[in-house]
Short mmCIF file of C-alpha atoms and ligand atoms in Angstrom, two decimals:
data_model
loop_
_atom_site.label_atom_id
_atom_site.label_comp_id
_atom_site.label_asym_id
_atom_site.label_seq_id
_atom_site.Cartn_x
_atom_site.Cartn_y
_atom_site.Cartn_z
CA UNK A 6 63.92 -81.83 -110.40
CA UNK A 7 62.08 -84.10 -108.06
CA UNK A 8 64.93 -84.68 -105.60
CA UNK A 9 63.14 -82.87 -102.75
CA UNK A 10 59.63 -83.38 -101.42
CA UNK A 11 58.91 -80.18 -99.52
CA UNK A 12 56.27 -79.83 -96.81
CA UNK A 13 53.28 -77.74 -97.86
CA UNK A 14 54.46 -74.48 -96.30
CA UNK A 15 56.38 -71.52 -97.70
CA UNK A 16 58.09 -68.95 -95.50
CA UNK A 17 58.32 -65.34 -96.43
CA UNK A 18 60.31 -63.81 -93.63
CA UNK A 19 61.78 -64.52 -90.26
CA UNK A 20 62.94 -62.85 -87.09
CA UNK A 21 65.02 -64.61 -84.44
CA UNK A 22 63.48 -68.00 -83.69
CA UNK A 23 60.29 -67.18 -85.63
CA UNK A 24 59.34 -67.79 -89.25
CA UNK A 25 56.27 -66.34 -90.97
CA UNK A 26 54.59 -68.10 -93.88
CA UNK A 27 53.02 -66.48 -96.93
CA UNK A 28 49.70 -66.21 -95.06
CA UNK A 29 51.32 -64.45 -92.10
CA UNK A 30 51.14 -67.51 -89.81
CA UNK A 31 53.96 -67.64 -87.25
CA UNK A 32 56.06 -70.77 -86.65
CA UNK A 33 58.62 -71.56 -83.96
CA UNK A 34 61.82 -72.83 -85.56
CA UNK A 35 63.41 -75.73 -83.66
CA UNK A 36 65.53 -76.80 -86.62
CA UNK A 37 67.42 -73.66 -87.80
CA UNK A 38 67.35 -74.78 -91.44
CA UNK A 39 69.15 -77.99 -90.32
CA UNK A 40 71.75 -76.39 -88.03
CA UNK A 41 72.42 -73.43 -90.31
CA UNK A 42 70.74 -70.38 -88.74
CA UNK A 43 72.38 -70.62 -85.32
CA UNK A 44 71.79 -66.91 -84.83
CA UNK A 45 68.18 -67.23 -85.91
CA UNK A 46 66.64 -65.43 -88.87
CA UNK A 47 67.44 -61.92 -90.07
CA UNK A 48 70.03 -61.27 -87.37
CA UNK A 49 70.62 -57.49 -87.56
CA UNK A 50 74.43 -57.63 -87.33
CA UNK A 51 74.66 -60.29 -90.05
CA UNK A 52 72.11 -58.49 -92.24
CA UNK A 53 74.00 -55.23 -91.87
CA UNK A 54 77.34 -56.88 -92.76
CA UNK A 55 75.89 -58.55 -95.87
CA UNK A 56 74.12 -55.40 -96.96
CA UNK A 57 77.17 -53.18 -96.47
CA UNK A 58 79.47 -55.65 -98.23
CA UNK A 59 77.11 -56.10 -101.18
CA UNK A 60 77.36 -52.36 -101.81
CA UNK A 61 81.15 -52.54 -101.80
CA UNK A 62 82.39 -55.77 -103.35
CA UNK A 63 80.86 -59.22 -103.76
CA UNK A 64 83.50 -61.13 -105.64
CA UNK A 65 86.91 -60.82 -107.19
CA UNK A 66 88.15 -64.48 -107.43
CA UNK A 67 91.03 -66.21 -105.72
CA UNK A 68 93.34 -64.90 -108.45
CA UNK A 69 93.76 -61.92 -106.12
CA UNK A 70 94.36 -61.45 -102.42
CA UNK A 71 91.14 -61.20 -100.41
CA UNK A 72 91.77 -59.40 -97.09
CA UNK A 73 88.36 -60.38 -95.68
CA UNK A 74 89.10 -64.05 -96.39
CA UNK A 75 92.46 -63.67 -94.65
CA UNK A 76 90.78 -62.05 -91.65
CA UNK A 77 88.25 -64.88 -91.46
CA UNK A 78 91.02 -67.47 -91.78
CA UNK A 79 92.93 -65.87 -88.92
CA UNK A 80 89.86 -65.75 -86.68
CA UNK A 81 88.75 -69.30 -87.45
CA UNK A 82 92.15 -70.95 -87.12
CA UNK A 83 92.77 -69.14 -83.82
CA UNK A 84 89.41 -70.33 -82.44
CA UNK A 85 89.98 -73.91 -83.57
CA UNK A 86 93.69 -74.25 -82.77
CA UNK A 87 94.36 -75.03 -86.43
CA UNK A 88 96.93 -73.50 -88.81
CA UNK A 89 95.42 -73.02 -92.28
CA UNK A 90 92.09 -73.10 -94.06
CA UNK A 91 90.64 -73.64 -97.53
CA UNK A 92 87.27 -71.98 -98.17
CA UNK A 93 84.46 -73.41 -100.26
CA UNK A 94 80.66 -73.19 -100.33
CA UNK A 95 79.17 -76.24 -98.63
CA UNK A 96 79.77 -79.11 -96.29
CA UNK A 97 80.22 -81.65 -99.06
CA UNK A 98 82.85 -79.48 -100.70
CA UNK A 99 84.69 -79.03 -97.41
CA UNK A 100 84.76 -82.83 -97.04
CA UNK A 101 85.90 -83.24 -100.65
CA UNK A 102 88.89 -81.04 -99.79
CA UNK A 103 89.60 -83.18 -96.71
CA UNK A 104 89.42 -86.38 -98.79
CA UNK A 105 91.76 -84.94 -101.41
CA UNK A 106 94.19 -83.99 -98.63
CA UNK A 107 94.18 -87.56 -97.34
CA UNK A 108 95.10 -88.80 -100.81
CA UNK A 109 98.00 -86.30 -100.88
CA UNK A 110 99.08 -87.43 -97.42
CA UNK A 111 99.06 -91.08 -98.54
CA UNK A 112 100.96 -90.46 -101.75
CA UNK A 113 103.57 -88.52 -99.82
CA UNK A 114 104.11 -91.72 -97.83
CA UNK A 115 104.35 -93.69 -101.11
CA UNK A 116 101.00 -95.38 -100.54
CA UNK A 117 99.45 -95.75 -104.00
CA UNK A 118 95.93 -96.58 -102.86
CA UNK A 119 95.31 -94.64 -99.66
CA UNK A 120 92.36 -95.82 -97.58
CA UNK A 121 90.11 -93.72 -95.35
CA UNK A 122 88.27 -95.34 -92.45
CA UNK A 123 84.69 -94.02 -92.40
CA UNK A 124 81.80 -94.87 -90.11
CA UNK A 125 78.53 -96.74 -90.30
CA UNK A 126 75.60 -94.27 -90.25
CA UNK A 127 77.92 -91.40 -91.18
CA UNK A 128 76.75 -88.52 -93.33
CA UNK A 129 79.28 -86.43 -95.23
CA UNK A 130 77.40 -85.07 -98.26
CA UNK A 131 76.05 -85.88 -101.70
CA UNK A 132 79.00 -85.50 -104.07
CA UNK A 133 80.47 -88.77 -105.36
CA UNK A 134 83.32 -88.91 -102.82
CA UNK A 135 81.23 -87.75 -99.88
CA UNK A 136 78.30 -90.07 -100.64
CA UNK A 137 80.81 -92.90 -100.80
CA UNK A 138 82.06 -91.84 -97.36
CA UNK A 139 78.46 -91.67 -96.12
CA UNK A 140 77.25 -94.81 -94.33
CA UNK A 141 73.69 -94.90 -95.61
CA UNK A 142 72.50 -97.16 -98.45
CA UNK A 143 69.69 -94.77 -99.40
CA UNK A 144 72.19 -92.00 -100.12
CA UNK A 145 74.32 -94.32 -102.28
CA UNK A 146 71.54 -96.19 -104.09
CA UNK A 147 71.63 -95.76 -107.86
CA UNK A 148 75.00 -94.05 -107.95
CA UNK A 149 77.38 -96.97 -108.46
CA UNK A 150 80.22 -97.18 -109.15
CA UNK A 151 81.21 -95.55 -105.89
CA UNK A 152 84.77 -94.36 -105.31
CA UNK A 153 87.50 -96.73 -104.15
CA UNK A 154 89.54 -95.89 -101.07
CA UNK A 155 87.06 -96.14 -98.19
CA UNK A 156 86.61 -98.84 -95.54
CA UNK A 157 83.95 -98.77 -92.88
CA UNK A 158 83.86 -99.30 -89.13
CA UNK A 159 80.99 -99.19 -86.65
CA UNK A 160 80.86 -95.82 -84.85
CA UNK A 161 81.95 -95.55 -81.23
CA UNK A 162 83.93 -98.81 -81.44
CA UNK A 163 87.66 -98.20 -81.13
CA UNK A 164 88.41 -101.94 -81.27
CA UNK A 165 86.91 -102.08 -84.77
CA UNK A 166 89.35 -99.43 -86.01
CA UNK A 167 92.24 -101.24 -84.33
CA UNK A 168 91.28 -104.43 -86.17
CA UNK A 169 91.17 -102.57 -89.50
CA UNK A 170 94.60 -101.15 -88.73
CA UNK A 171 95.95 -104.66 -88.25
CA UNK A 172 94.44 -105.85 -91.56
CA UNK A 173 95.13 -102.91 -93.89
CA UNK A 174 98.52 -101.26 -94.32
CA UNK A 175 97.15 -98.59 -96.66
CA UNK A 176 95.01 -96.69 -94.17
CA UNK A 177 95.91 -93.00 -94.15
CA UNK A 178 93.05 -91.36 -92.24
CA UNK A 179 89.89 -91.66 -90.20
CA UNK A 180 86.99 -89.41 -91.19
CA UNK A 181 84.14 -89.10 -88.70
CA UNK A 182 81.57 -86.79 -87.14
CA UNK A 183 82.22 -86.00 -83.45
CA UNK A 184 78.46 -86.47 -82.97
CA UNK A 185 76.57 -88.18 -85.79
CA UNK A 186 73.77 -85.88 -86.92
CA UNK A 187 71.83 -87.44 -89.81
CA UNK A 188 72.63 -90.88 -88.36
CA UNK A 189 70.34 -90.11 -85.40
CA UNK A 190 72.12 -87.70 -83.03
CA UNK A 191 74.55 -90.39 -81.89
CA UNK A 192 76.92 -89.21 -79.18
CA UNK A 193 80.02 -91.36 -78.74
CA UNK A 194 81.25 -92.43 -75.31
CA UNK A 195 83.60 -90.05 -73.51
CA UNK A 196 87.16 -90.92 -74.52
CA UNK A 197 86.26 -92.32 -77.95
CA UNK A 198 87.50 -89.33 -79.95
CA UNK A 199 90.66 -89.19 -77.84
CA UNK A 200 91.22 -92.88 -78.56
CA UNK A 201 90.80 -92.23 -82.32
CA UNK A 202 93.34 -89.41 -81.92
CA UNK A 203 95.71 -91.87 -80.26
CA UNK A 204 95.40 -94.37 -83.13
CA UNK A 205 95.96 -91.63 -85.71
CA UNK A 206 99.14 -90.60 -83.92
CA UNK A 207 100.34 -94.20 -83.64
CA UNK A 208 99.86 -94.94 -87.36
CA UNK A 209 100.51 -91.48 -88.85
CA UNK A 210 96.91 -91.20 -90.08
CA UNK A 211 95.10 -87.89 -90.45
CA UNK A 212 92.27 -87.48 -87.98
CA UNK A 213 89.60 -85.72 -90.05
CA UNK A 214 86.57 -84.44 -88.16
CA UNK A 215 83.41 -83.46 -89.98
CA UNK A 216 82.04 -80.61 -87.83
CA UNK A 217 79.70 -79.39 -90.55
CA UNK A 218 76.68 -79.94 -88.27
CA UNK A 219 78.32 -79.83 -84.82
CA UNK A 220 80.59 -76.80 -85.31
CA UNK A 221 80.07 -73.12 -84.53
CA UNK A 222 78.90 -73.58 -80.91
CA UNK A 223 76.04 -76.00 -81.66
CA UNK A 224 77.22 -78.69 -79.20
CA UNK A 225 78.05 -76.30 -76.36
CA UNK A 226 81.66 -75.80 -77.43
CA UNK A 227 82.82 -73.88 -80.47
CA UNK A 228 83.76 -77.23 -82.01
CA UNK A 229 82.59 -80.56 -80.63
CA UNK A 230 86.13 -81.99 -80.44
CA UNK A 231 86.79 -79.43 -77.70
CA UNK A 232 84.69 -81.53 -75.30
CA UNK A 233 87.54 -84.05 -75.44
CA UNK A 234 90.50 -81.67 -75.28
CA UNK A 235 92.04 -83.05 -78.45
CA UNK A 236 92.90 -81.50 -81.82
CA UNK A 237 92.12 -83.11 -85.17
CA UNK A 238 94.51 -82.77 -88.12
CA UNK A 239 91.70 -81.71 -90.44
CA UNK A 240 88.28 -80.25 -89.62
CA UNK A 241 85.45 -79.33 -91.94
CA UNK A 242 82.79 -76.68 -91.39
CA UNK A 243 79.86 -75.22 -93.32
CA UNK A 244 76.20 -74.80 -92.28
CA UNK A 245 76.23 -72.29 -89.38
CA UNK A 246 79.47 -70.62 -90.46
CA UNK A 247 77.51 -68.21 -92.68
CA UNK A 248 74.14 -68.39 -90.89
CA UNK A 249 72.52 -68.99 -94.30
CA UNK A 250 75.09 -67.47 -96.64
CA UNK A 251 76.81 -70.48 -98.26
CA UNK A 252 80.30 -70.82 -96.78
CA UNK A 253 82.31 -73.98 -96.19
CA UNK A 254 85.78 -74.42 -94.76
CA UNK A 255 88.39 -77.16 -94.48
CA UNK A 256 90.89 -76.38 -91.72
CA UNK A 257 94.16 -78.20 -91.15
CA UNK A 258 97.00 -78.28 -88.68
CA UNK A 259 100.67 -79.20 -88.72
CA UNK A 260 101.96 -81.13 -91.73
CA UNK A 261 98.37 -81.55 -93.00
CA UNK A 262 98.14 -77.77 -93.43
CA UNK A 263 100.92 -77.87 -96.03
CA UNK A 264 99.53 -80.68 -98.22
CA UNK A 265 97.69 -78.34 -100.57
CA UNK A 266 100.00 -76.37 -102.83
CA UNK A 267 99.29 -73.81 -105.58
CA UNK A 268 97.17 -75.57 -108.20
CA UNK A 269 96.10 -78.55 -106.04
CA UNK A 270 92.56 -77.41 -105.39
CA UNK A 271 90.23 -74.46 -105.84
CA UNK A 272 86.78 -72.95 -105.87
CA UNK A 273 85.57 -69.95 -107.84
CA UNK A 274 83.31 -68.63 -105.10
CA UNK A 275 85.20 -70.05 -102.10
CA UNK A 276 85.92 -67.40 -99.48
CA UNK A 277 84.77 -64.49 -101.62
CA UNK A 278 84.37 -61.08 -99.96
CA UNK A 279 80.62 -61.49 -99.36
CA UNK A 280 80.92 -64.96 -97.83
CA UNK A 281 83.92 -63.97 -95.72
CA UNK A 282 82.24 -60.81 -94.45
CA UNK A 283 79.11 -62.76 -93.51
CA UNK A 284 81.11 -65.43 -91.65
CA UNK A 285 83.17 -62.77 -89.85
CA UNK A 286 79.95 -61.14 -88.66
CA UNK A 287 78.57 -64.52 -87.54
CA UNK A 288 81.74 -65.31 -85.57
CA UNK A 289 81.70 -61.88 -83.94
CA UNK A 290 78.11 -62.30 -82.74
CA UNK A 291 78.77 -65.85 -81.52
CA UNK A 292 81.69 -64.48 -79.50
CA UNK A 293 79.76 -61.47 -78.22
CA UNK A 294 76.84 -63.51 -76.91
CA UNK A 295 78.98 -66.38 -75.57
CA UNK A 296 77.07 -68.76 -77.83
CA UNK A 297 79.04 -71.85 -76.77
CA UNK A 298 78.04 -71.48 -73.12
CA UNK A 299 74.57 -70.36 -74.05
CA UNK A 300 74.08 -73.51 -76.13
CA UNK A 301 75.47 -75.70 -73.34
CA UNK A 302 73.11 -74.24 -70.73
CA UNK A 303 70.06 -73.99 -72.96
CA UNK A 304 70.65 -77.52 -74.23
CA UNK A 305 70.88 -78.93 -70.72
CA UNK A 306 67.64 -77.21 -69.76
CA UNK A 307 65.84 -78.46 -72.88
CA UNK A 308 67.20 -81.98 -72.39
CA UNK A 309 66.04 -82.11 -68.76
CA UNK A 310 62.61 -80.71 -69.64
CA UNK A 311 62.14 -83.25 -72.44
CA UNK A 312 63.29 -86.08 -70.17
CA UNK A 313 60.91 -84.91 -67.46
CA UNK A 314 58.01 -85.03 -69.92
CA UNK A 315 58.81 -88.08 -72.00
CA UNK A 316 61.49 -90.31 -70.48
CA UNK A 317 59.06 -92.69 -68.78
CA UNK A 318 56.66 -92.82 -71.70
CA UNK A 319 56.41 -96.27 -73.31
CA UNK A 320 57.66 -95.98 -76.86
CA UNK A 321 60.39 -93.46 -75.99
CA UNK A 322 63.70 -95.34 -76.08
CA UNK A 323 66.19 -92.57 -75.38
CA UNK A 324 66.45 -88.81 -75.04
CA UNK A 325 69.96 -87.52 -75.62
CA UNK A 326 71.78 -84.37 -76.56
CA UNK A 327 74.83 -82.23 -76.33
CA UNK A 328 74.30 -78.49 -76.35
CA UNK A 329 71.45 -77.60 -78.67
CA UNK A 330 71.72 -80.80 -80.71
CA UNK A 331 69.09 -83.15 -79.32
CA UNK A 332 67.53 -86.45 -80.32
CA UNK A 333 64.50 -88.31 -79.05
CA UNK A 334 64.62 -91.92 -80.18
CA UNK A 335 61.31 -93.76 -80.43
CA UNK A 336 60.67 -97.48 -80.80
CA UNK A 337 59.03 -96.91 -84.21
CA UNK A 338 59.41 -94.82 -87.36
CA UNK A 339 57.91 -91.40 -86.77
CA UNK A 340 58.32 -89.22 -89.88
CA UNK A 341 54.65 -88.26 -89.48
CA UNK A 342 55.57 -86.24 -86.39
CA UNK A 343 57.01 -83.51 -88.58
CA UNK A 344 53.58 -82.79 -90.04
CA UNK A 345 51.92 -83.07 -86.63
CA UNK A 346 54.35 -80.47 -85.25
CA UNK A 347 53.90 -78.30 -88.34
CA UNK A 348 50.17 -78.18 -87.65
CA UNK A 349 51.06 -76.83 -84.21
CA UNK A 350 53.35 -74.28 -85.85
CA UNK A 351 56.59 -75.89 -84.75
CA UNK A 352 59.45 -76.91 -87.08
CA UNK A 353 61.25 -80.13 -86.14
CA UNK A 354 62.93 -82.94 -88.03
CA UNK A 355 62.98 -86.73 -87.95
CA UNK A 356 66.17 -88.47 -88.99
CA UNK A 357 67.25 -92.12 -89.25
CA UNK A 358 63.54 -93.01 -89.37
CA UNK A 359 62.83 -92.97 -85.65
CA UNK A 360 64.81 -90.09 -84.11
CA UNK A 361 63.23 -86.68 -83.58
CA UNK A 362 66.00 -84.17 -84.06
CA UNK A 363 65.93 -80.72 -82.49
CA UNK A 364 68.43 -78.04 -83.52
CA UNK A 365 66.96 -74.78 -82.25
CA UNK A 366 68.69 -71.44 -82.88
CA UNK A 367 71.40 -70.82 -80.28
CA UNK A 368 69.70 -67.53 -79.40
CA UNK A 369 66.48 -69.24 -78.26
CA UNK A 370 65.26 -67.94 -74.92
CA UNK A 371 64.00 -70.03 -72.01
CA UNK A 372 60.32 -69.45 -72.77
CA UNK A 373 60.83 -70.47 -76.40
CA UNK A 374 62.71 -73.62 -75.40
CA UNK A 375 59.90 -74.39 -72.98
CA UNK A 376 57.40 -73.99 -75.83
CA UNK A 377 59.45 -76.37 -77.97
CA UNK A 378 59.46 -78.97 -75.17
CA UNK A 379 55.71 -78.54 -74.55
CA UNK A 380 54.74 -78.95 -78.20
CA UNK A 381 57.15 -81.82 -78.83
CA UNK A 382 55.84 -83.50 -75.67
CA UNK A 383 52.24 -83.17 -76.88
CA UNK A 384 52.80 -84.45 -80.40
CA UNK A 385 54.95 -87.37 -79.27
CA UNK A 386 52.35 -88.50 -76.74
CA UNK A 387 49.55 -88.17 -79.35
CA UNK A 388 51.62 -89.99 -81.95
CA UNK A 389 52.51 -92.88 -79.64
CA UNK A 390 48.87 -93.31 -78.64
CA UNK A 391 47.71 -93.49 -82.25
CA UNK A 392 50.45 -95.66 -83.77
CA UNK A 393 52.01 -99.06 -83.26
CA UNK A 394 55.61 -100.03 -82.70
N1 PLP B 13 78.56 -83.32 -93.16
C1 PLP B 13 77.62 -83.35 -92.20
C2 PLP B 13 77.96 -83.88 -90.84
C3 PLP B 13 76.32 -82.89 -92.47
O1 PLP B 13 75.39 -82.96 -91.53
C4 PLP B 13 76.04 -82.42 -93.77
C5 PLP B 13 74.69 -81.97 -94.13
O2 PLP B 13 73.71 -82.28 -93.50
C6 PLP B 13 77.06 -82.41 -94.73
C7 PLP B 13 78.31 -82.85 -94.38
C8 PLP B 13 76.81 -81.92 -96.12
O3 PLP B 13 76.73 -80.54 -96.14
P1 PLP B 13 76.15 -79.79 -97.42
O4 PLP B 13 74.71 -80.16 -97.53
O5 PLP B 13 76.37 -78.33 -97.11
O6 PLP B 13 76.94 -80.23 -98.58
#
């Protein structure tokens, strides 16, 4: 189907931060398959775990106990300070589980039509519920009728949520990204997430954090909420959890962890032995290399280098980032930059029209980060010279 429009390049293999196309040309990956391959490509420990597991057992179904899934659940919940987890195969599915849990939470309080506060510019996925939660007309266009049960607030504006609370008695949750990814790498002010936490406590709402893009050390903490020293009630993960093997997870804490009961929800593949083994290997390597601190330090260095090169350049509005999640906002749409970088054998992304998004593998070394900054600097300067705001 024509739902993608791929760039004219096909990769055959990869190693660490490098990808090789079918002609043997080498590319530097500053995108990690959109925040998926945090450990880079063909990581030996992950490859070994997948290979070993595939020779033993791929799948049995959730009709039976799955010790590897239980081991992954224990490791993940301990890391996140959460109590229980439901496994699925993607970010959208993890958010679907979170949305279903909010409905259960509302009905338990005798609210017939539970509402979820979602954010402008949010991205939560492409299923019907998650595209409804997404704050982007392009994602929703053509798919009406959307689902009822969502109301929207501007991001990073606690007063807006307070006003909604005063107007609507049926609110049962807030669902948001701790840093908006697709929306343009938007980092909220310090204290915002803690203030959302405070409102959720005050009104008995579930604080649901979508960490599908920010989780697994990307932002310089294992989970981005840890920058604020708070705990959500529900957190979703996917992307980097399997480093390329499809794994999603919806974690919950306290009363929220007991909303799902036998029969409430399920997934044939969710948390199968292969997926669980891959995610266990990923978590082990992230722990072994101290990926959270690595991302924090590497991200700071990349941010400073990019600012040094581009901050004073007319046309560059802002350069921001947390860990290895960085955005360079220009004063004009710049999708063309992806092709310009591709010609220089660098993979980057442009999101929200005018924000260059960099999500390099967490294992990137200083010289490779320097190369990313150099090439991005060159293409941005060329682009700004040749285009108009
Ligand atoms: N949530 C966030 C914050 C995302 O960035 C994405 C994907 O980009 C999703 C959810 C959807 O994940 P998936 O494509 O695995 O369904």
